[in-house]
CSV table of N, CA and C in Angstrom, one decimal:
chain,number,residue,atom,x,y,z
A,1,MET,N,1.5,126.4,102.1
A,1,MET,CA,0.9,127.6,101.6
A,1,MET,C,0.5,127.4,100.2
A,2,THR,N,-0.7,127.9,99.8
A,2,THR,CA,-1.3,127.8,98.5
A,2,THR,C,-1.2,129.1,97.8
A,3,LEU,N,-0.8,129.1,96.5
A,3,LEU,CA,-0.7,130.3,95.7
A,3,LEU,C,-2.1,130.7,95.2
A,4,SER,N,-2.4,131.9,95.2
A,4,SER,CA,-3.6,132.4,94.6
A,4,SER,C,-3.6,132.3,93.1
A,5,ARG,N,-4.7,132.3,92.5
A,5,ARG,CA,-4.8,132.2,91.0
A,5,ARG,C,-3.9,133.3,90.4
A,6,THR,N,-4.0,134.5,90.9
A,6,THR,CA,-3.2,135.7,90.4
A,6,THR,C,-1.7,135.3,90.4
A,7,GLU,N,-1.3,134.8,91.5
A,7,GLU,CA,0.2,134.5,91.6
A,7,GLU,C,0.5,133.4,90.7
A,8,ASP,N,-0.4,132.4,90.5
A,8,ASP,CA,-0.1,131.3,89.6
A,8,ASP,C,0.2,131.8,88.2
A,9,TRP,N,-0.6,132.7,87.6
A,9,TRP,CA,-0.3,133.2,86.3
A,9,TRP,C,0.9,134.1,86.2
A,10,THR,N,1.1,134.9,87.3
A,10,THR,CA,2.3,135.8,87.2
A,10,THR,C,3.6,135.1,87.2
A,11,LEU,N,3.6,133.9,87.7
A,11,LEU,CA,4.9,133.1,87.7
A,11,LEU,C,5.2,132.6,86.3
A,12,GLN,N,4.2,132.6,85.4
A,12,GLN,CA,4.4,132.2,84.0
A,12,GLN,C,4.6,133.3,83.0
A,13,ALA,N,4.5,134.5,83.5
A,13,ALA,CA,4.6,135.7,82.7
A,13,ALA,C,6.0,135.9,82.0
A,14,LYS,N,5.9,136.2,80.8
A,14,LYS,CA,7.2,136.5,80.0
A,14,LYS,C,7.9,137.7,80.6
A,15,CYS,N,7.2,138.6,81.2
A,15,CYS,CA,7.8,139.8,81.7
A,15,CYS,C,8.2,139.7,83.2
A,16,ARG,N,8.1,138.5,83.7
A,16,ARG,CA,8.5,138.4,85.1
A,16,ARG,C,9.9,139.0,85.4
A,17,GLY,N,9.9,139.8,86.4
A,17,GLY,CA,11.2,140.5,86.8
A,17,GLY,C,11.5,141.8,86.0
A,18,MET,N,10.6,142.2,85.1
A,18,MET,CA,10.8,143.3,84.3
A,18,MET,C,9.9,144.5,84.7
A,19,GLN,N,9.3,144.6,85.8
A,19,GLN,CA,8.3,145.5,86.2
A,19,GLN,C,8.6,146.9,85.8
A,20,ASP,N,9.7,147.5,86.1
A,20,ASP,CA,10.1,148.8,85.7
A,20,ASP,C,10.0,149.1,84.2
A,21,LYS,N,10.3,148.2,83.4
A,21,LYS,CA,10.3,148.3,82.0
A,21,LYS,C,8.9,148.4,81.4
A,22,LEU,N,7.9,147.9,82.2
A,22,LEU,CA,6.5,147.8,81.7
A,22,LEU,C,5.7,149.0,82.1
A,23,PHE,N,6.4,150.0,82.7
A,23,PHE,CA,5.7,151.2,83.1
A,23,PHE,C,6.3,152.5,82.5
A,24,PRO,N,6.6,152.4,81.2
A,24,PRO,CA,7.2,153.6,80.5
A,24,PRO,C,6.1,154.6,80.2
A,25,GLU,N,6.5,155.7,79.7
A,25,GLU,CA,5.6,156.8,79.2
A,25,GLU,C,5.7,157.0,77.7
A,26,GLY,N,4.6,157.5,77.2
A,26,GLY,CA,4.6,157.8,75.8
A,26,GLY,C,4.9,156.7,74.8
A,27,VAL,N,5.8,157.1,73.8
A,27,VAL,CA,6.1,156.2,72.7
A,27,VAL,C,6.8,154.9,73.2
A,28,ASP,N,7.5,154.9,74.3
A,28,ASP,CA,8.1,153.7,74.9
A,28,ASP,C,7.1,152.6,75.2
A,29,GLN,N,5.8,153.0,75.4
A,29,GLN,CA,4.8,152.0,75.7
A,29,GLN,C,4.7,151.0,74.6
A,30,LYS,N,4.7,151.5,73.4
A,30,LYS,CA,4.6,150.6,72.3
A,30,LYS,C,5.7,149.6,72.2
A,31,ARG,N,6.9,150.0,72.6
A,31,ARG,CA,8.0,149.0,72.7
A,31,ARG,C,7.8,148.0,73.8
A,32,ALA,N,7.3,148.5,74.9
A,32,ALA,CA,7.1,147.6,76.0
A,32,ALA,C,6.0,146.5,75.7
A,33,ARG,N,5.1,146.8,74.8
A,33,ARG,CA,4.0,145.9,74.4
A,33,ARG,C,4.6,144.7,73.7
A,34,LEU,N,5.8,144.8,73.1
A,34,LEU,CA,6.4,143.7,72.4
A,34,LEU,C,6.7,142.6,73.3
A,35,VAL,N,7.0,142.9,74.6
A,35,VAL,CA,7.3,141.8,75.5
A,35,VAL,C,6.1,140.9,75.7
A,36,CYS,N,4.9,141.4,75.5
A,36,CYS,CA,3.6,140.7,75.7
A,36,CYS,C,3.3,139.7,74.6
A,37,MET,N,3.9,139.9,73.4
A,37,MET,CA,3.6,139.1,72.3
A,37,MET,C,4.1,137.7,72.6
A,38,GLY,N,3.3,136.7,72.4
A,38,GLY,CA,3.7,135.3,72.6
A,38,GLY,C,3.7,134.9,74.1
A,39,CYS,N,3.3,135.8,75.0
A,39,CYS,CA,3.3,135.4,76.4
A,39,CYS,C,2.2,134.4,76.7
A,40,PRO,N,2.4,133.4,77.4
A,40,PRO,CA,1.4,132.3,77.7
A,40,PRO,C,0.3,132.8,78.6
A,41,VAL,N,0.5,133.9,79.3
A,41,VAL,CA,-0.6,134.4,80.2
A,41,VAL,C,-1.1,135.8,79.9
A,42,ARG,N,-1.0,136.1,78.6
A,42,ARG,CA,-1.4,137.5,78.2
A,42,ARG,C,-2.8,137.8,78.5
A,43,SER,N,-3.7,136.8,78.3
A,43,SER,CA,-5.1,137.0,78.6
A,43,SER,C,-5.4,137.2,80.1
A,44,GLU,N,-4.8,136.4,80.9
A,44,GLU,CA,-4.9,136.6,82.3
A,44,GLU,C,-4.4,137.9,82.8
A,45,CYS,N,-3.3,138.4,82.3
A,45,CYS,CA,-2.8,139.7,82.6
A,45,CYS,C,-3.7,140.8,82.2
A,46,LEU,N,-4.2,140.8,81.0
A,46,LEU,CA,-5.1,141.8,80.5
A,46,LEU,C,-6.4,141.8,81.4
A,47,ALA,N,-6.9,140.6,81.7
A,47,ALA,CA,-8.1,140.5,82.5
A,47,ALA,C,-7.9,141.1,83.9
A,48,GLU,N,-6.8,140.9,84.4
A,48,GLU,CA,-6.4,141.5,85.8
A,48,GLU,C,-6.5,143.0,85.7
A,49,ALA,N,-5.9,143.6,84.7
A,49,ALA,CA,-5.8,145.0,84.6
A,49,ALA,C,-7.2,145.6,84.3
A,50,LEU,N,-8.0,145.0,83.5
A,50,LEU,CA,-9.3,145.5,83.2
A,50,LEU,C,-10.3,145.3,84.3
A,51,ASP,N,-10.3,144.2,85.0
A,51,ASP,CA,-11.2,143.9,86.1
A,51,ASP,C,-10.9,144.8,87.3
A,52,ASN,N,-9.6,145.2,87.5
A,52,ASN,CA,-9.2,146.0,88.6
A,52,ASN,C,-8.9,147.4,88.2
A,53,ARG,N,-9.2,147.8,87.0
A,53,ARG,CA,-9.1,149.2,86.5
A,53,ARG,C,-7.7,149.7,86.8
A,54,ILE,N,-6.7,148.9,86.5
A,54,ILE,CA,-5.3,149.4,86.7
A,54,ILE,C,-5.0,150.4,85.7
A,55,GLU,N,-4.6,151.6,86.1
A,55,GLU,CA,-4.4,152.7,85.3
A,55,GLU,C,-3.0,152.9,84.7
A,56,TRP,N,-2.0,152.2,85.2
A,56,TRP,CA,-0.7,152.5,84.7
A,56,TRP,C,0.0,151.3,84.1
A,57,GLY,N,0.8,151.5,83.2
A,57,GLY,CA,1.7,150.4,82.6
A,57,GLY,C,1.0,149.7,81.5
A,58,VAL,N,1.8,148.7,80.9
A,58,VAL,CA,1.4,147.9,79.9
A,58,VAL,C,1.0,146.5,80.5
A,59,TRP,N,-0.2,146.1,80.3
A,59,TRP,CA,-0.8,144.9,80.8
A,59,TRP,C,-1.4,144.1,79.6
A,60,GLY,N,-1.0,142.8,79.5
A,60,GLY,CA,-1.6,142.0,78.4
A,60,GLY,C,-1.5,142.6,77.0
A,61,GLY,N,-0.5,143.4,76.8
A,61,GLY,CA,-0.2,144.0,75.5
A,61,GLY,C,-1.0,145.2,75.2
A,62,MET,N,-1.6,145.8,76.2
A,62,MET,CA,-2.4,147.0,76.0
A,62,MET,C,-1.9,148.1,76.9
A,63,THR,N,-1.8,149.3,76.4
A,63,THR,CA,-1.4,150.5,77.2
A,63,THR,C,-2.6,151.0,78.0
A,64,GLU,N,-2.4,151.9,78.9
A,64,GLU,CA,-3.5,152.4,79.7
A,64,GLU,C,-4.5,153.1,78.9
A,65,ARG,N,-4.1,153.8,77.9
A,65,ARG,CA,-5.1,154.5,77.0
A,65,ARG,C,-5.9,153.5,76.2
A,66,GLU,N,-5.3,152.4,75.7
A,66,GLU,CA,-6.1,151.4,75.0
A,66,GLU,C,-7.1,150.7,76.0
A,67,ARG,N,-6.7,150.4,77.2
A,67,ARG,CA,-7.6,149.8,78.2
A,67,ARG,C,-8.7,150.7,78.5
A,68,ARG,N,-8.5,152.0,78.7
A,68,ARG,CA,-9.5,152.9,79.0
A,68,ARG,C,-10.6,153.0,77.9
A,69,GLN,N,-10.1,153.0,76.7
A,69,GLN,CA,-11.0,153.0,75.5
A,69,GLN,C,-11.8,151.7,75.5
A,70,LEU,N,-11.2,150.6,75.7
A,70,LEU,CA,-12.0,149.3,75.7
A,70,LEU,C,-13.0,149.3,76.8
A,71,LEU,N,-12.7,149.8,78.0
A,71,LEU,CA,-13.6,149.8,79.1
A,71,LEU,C,-14.8,150.8,78.8
A,72,ARG,N,-14.5,151.9,78.1
A,72,ARG,CA,-15.6,152.8,77.7
A,72,ARG,C,-16.5,152.2,76.7
A,73,GLN,N,-15.9,151.4,75.8
A,73,GLN,CA,-16.7,150.8,74.7
A,73,GLN,C,-17.5,149.6,75.2
A,74,ARG,N,-17.0,148.9,76.2
A,74,ARG,CA,-17.7,147.7,76.6
A,74,ARG,C,-18.1,147.8,78.1
A,75,THR,N,-19.0,148.7,78.4
A,75,THR,CA,-19.5,148.9,79.8
A,75,THR,C,-20.4,147.7,80.2
A,76,ASP,N,-20.8,146.9,79.3
A,76,ASP,CA,-21.6,145.7,79.6
A,76,ASP,C,-20.9,144.6,80.2
A,77,ILE,N,-19.6,144.5,80.1
A,77,ILE,CA,-18.8,143.4,80.7
A,77,ILE,C,-18.5,143.6,82.1
A,78,ARG,N,-18.9,142.7,82.9
A,78,ARG,CA,-18.7,142.7,84.4
A,78,ARG,C,-17.4,142.0,84.8
A,79,SER,N,-17.1,140.9,84.1
A,79,SER,CA,-15.9,140.1,84.4
A,79,SER,C,-15.1,139.9,83.1
A,80,TRP,N,-14.0,140.6,83.0
A,80,TRP,CA,-13.1,140.4,81.9
A,80,TRP,C,-12.4,139.0,82.1
A,81,GLN,N,-12.2,138.6,83.3
A,81,GLN,CA,-11.6,137.2,83.5
A,81,GLN,C,-12.4,136.2,82.8
A,82,THR,N,-13.7,136.2,83.0
A,82,THR,CA,-14.6,135.3,82.3
A,82,THR,C,-14.6,135.4,80.8
A,83,VAL,N,-14.6,136.6,80.3
A,83,VAL,CA,-14.6,136.8,78.9
A,83,VAL,C,-13.3,136.4,78.2
A,84,LEU,N,-12.2,136.7,78.8
A,84,LEU,CA,-10.9,136.5,78.2
A,84,LEU,C,-10.3,135.1,78.5
A,85,CYS,N,-10.7,134.6,79.7
A,85,CYS,CA,-10.0,133.3,80.1
A,85,CYS,C,-11.0,132.2,80.4
A,86,GLY,N,-12.3,132.5,80.4
A,86,GLY,CA,-13.3,131.5,80.7
A,86,GLY,C,-13.5,131.5,82.2
A,87,PRO,N,-14.5,130.7,82.7
A,87,PRO,CA,-14.8,130.7,84.1
A,87,PRO,C,-13.7,130.1,84.9
A,88,ARG,N,-13.5,130.6,86.1
A,88,ARG,CA,-12.5,130.0,87.0
A,88,ARG,C,-12.8,128.6,87.4
A,89,LYS,N,-11.8,127.8,87.4
A,89,LYS,CA,-12.0,126.4,87.8
A,89,LYS,C,-11.6,126.3,89.2
A,90,GLU,N,-12.4,125.6,90.0
A,90,GLU,CA,-12.0,125.4,91.4
A,90,GLU,C,-11.0,124.3,91.5
A,91,ARG,N,-10.1,124.4,92.5
A,91,ARG,CA,-9.1,123.3,92.6
A,91,ARG,C,-9.6,122.2,93.5
């Protein structure tokens, strides 16, 4: 069985196994973002949330409010994966 690209990066995430802690409300979101600092797959995580319009939680160091603002400001971007991580390489 082959892992998809999404599963590949999630296995390297610094937050692996901490899902509940990454979906806080209000002020606690800023604390949750600290987990993302220094994560080796932060860009992939953020691209996943932006490309799929994920509305909840902290992804790639950004809260849902920050991601919504970025999406409103950059309506010209069709693939955040390409912008943040470069083109996908075929295996």
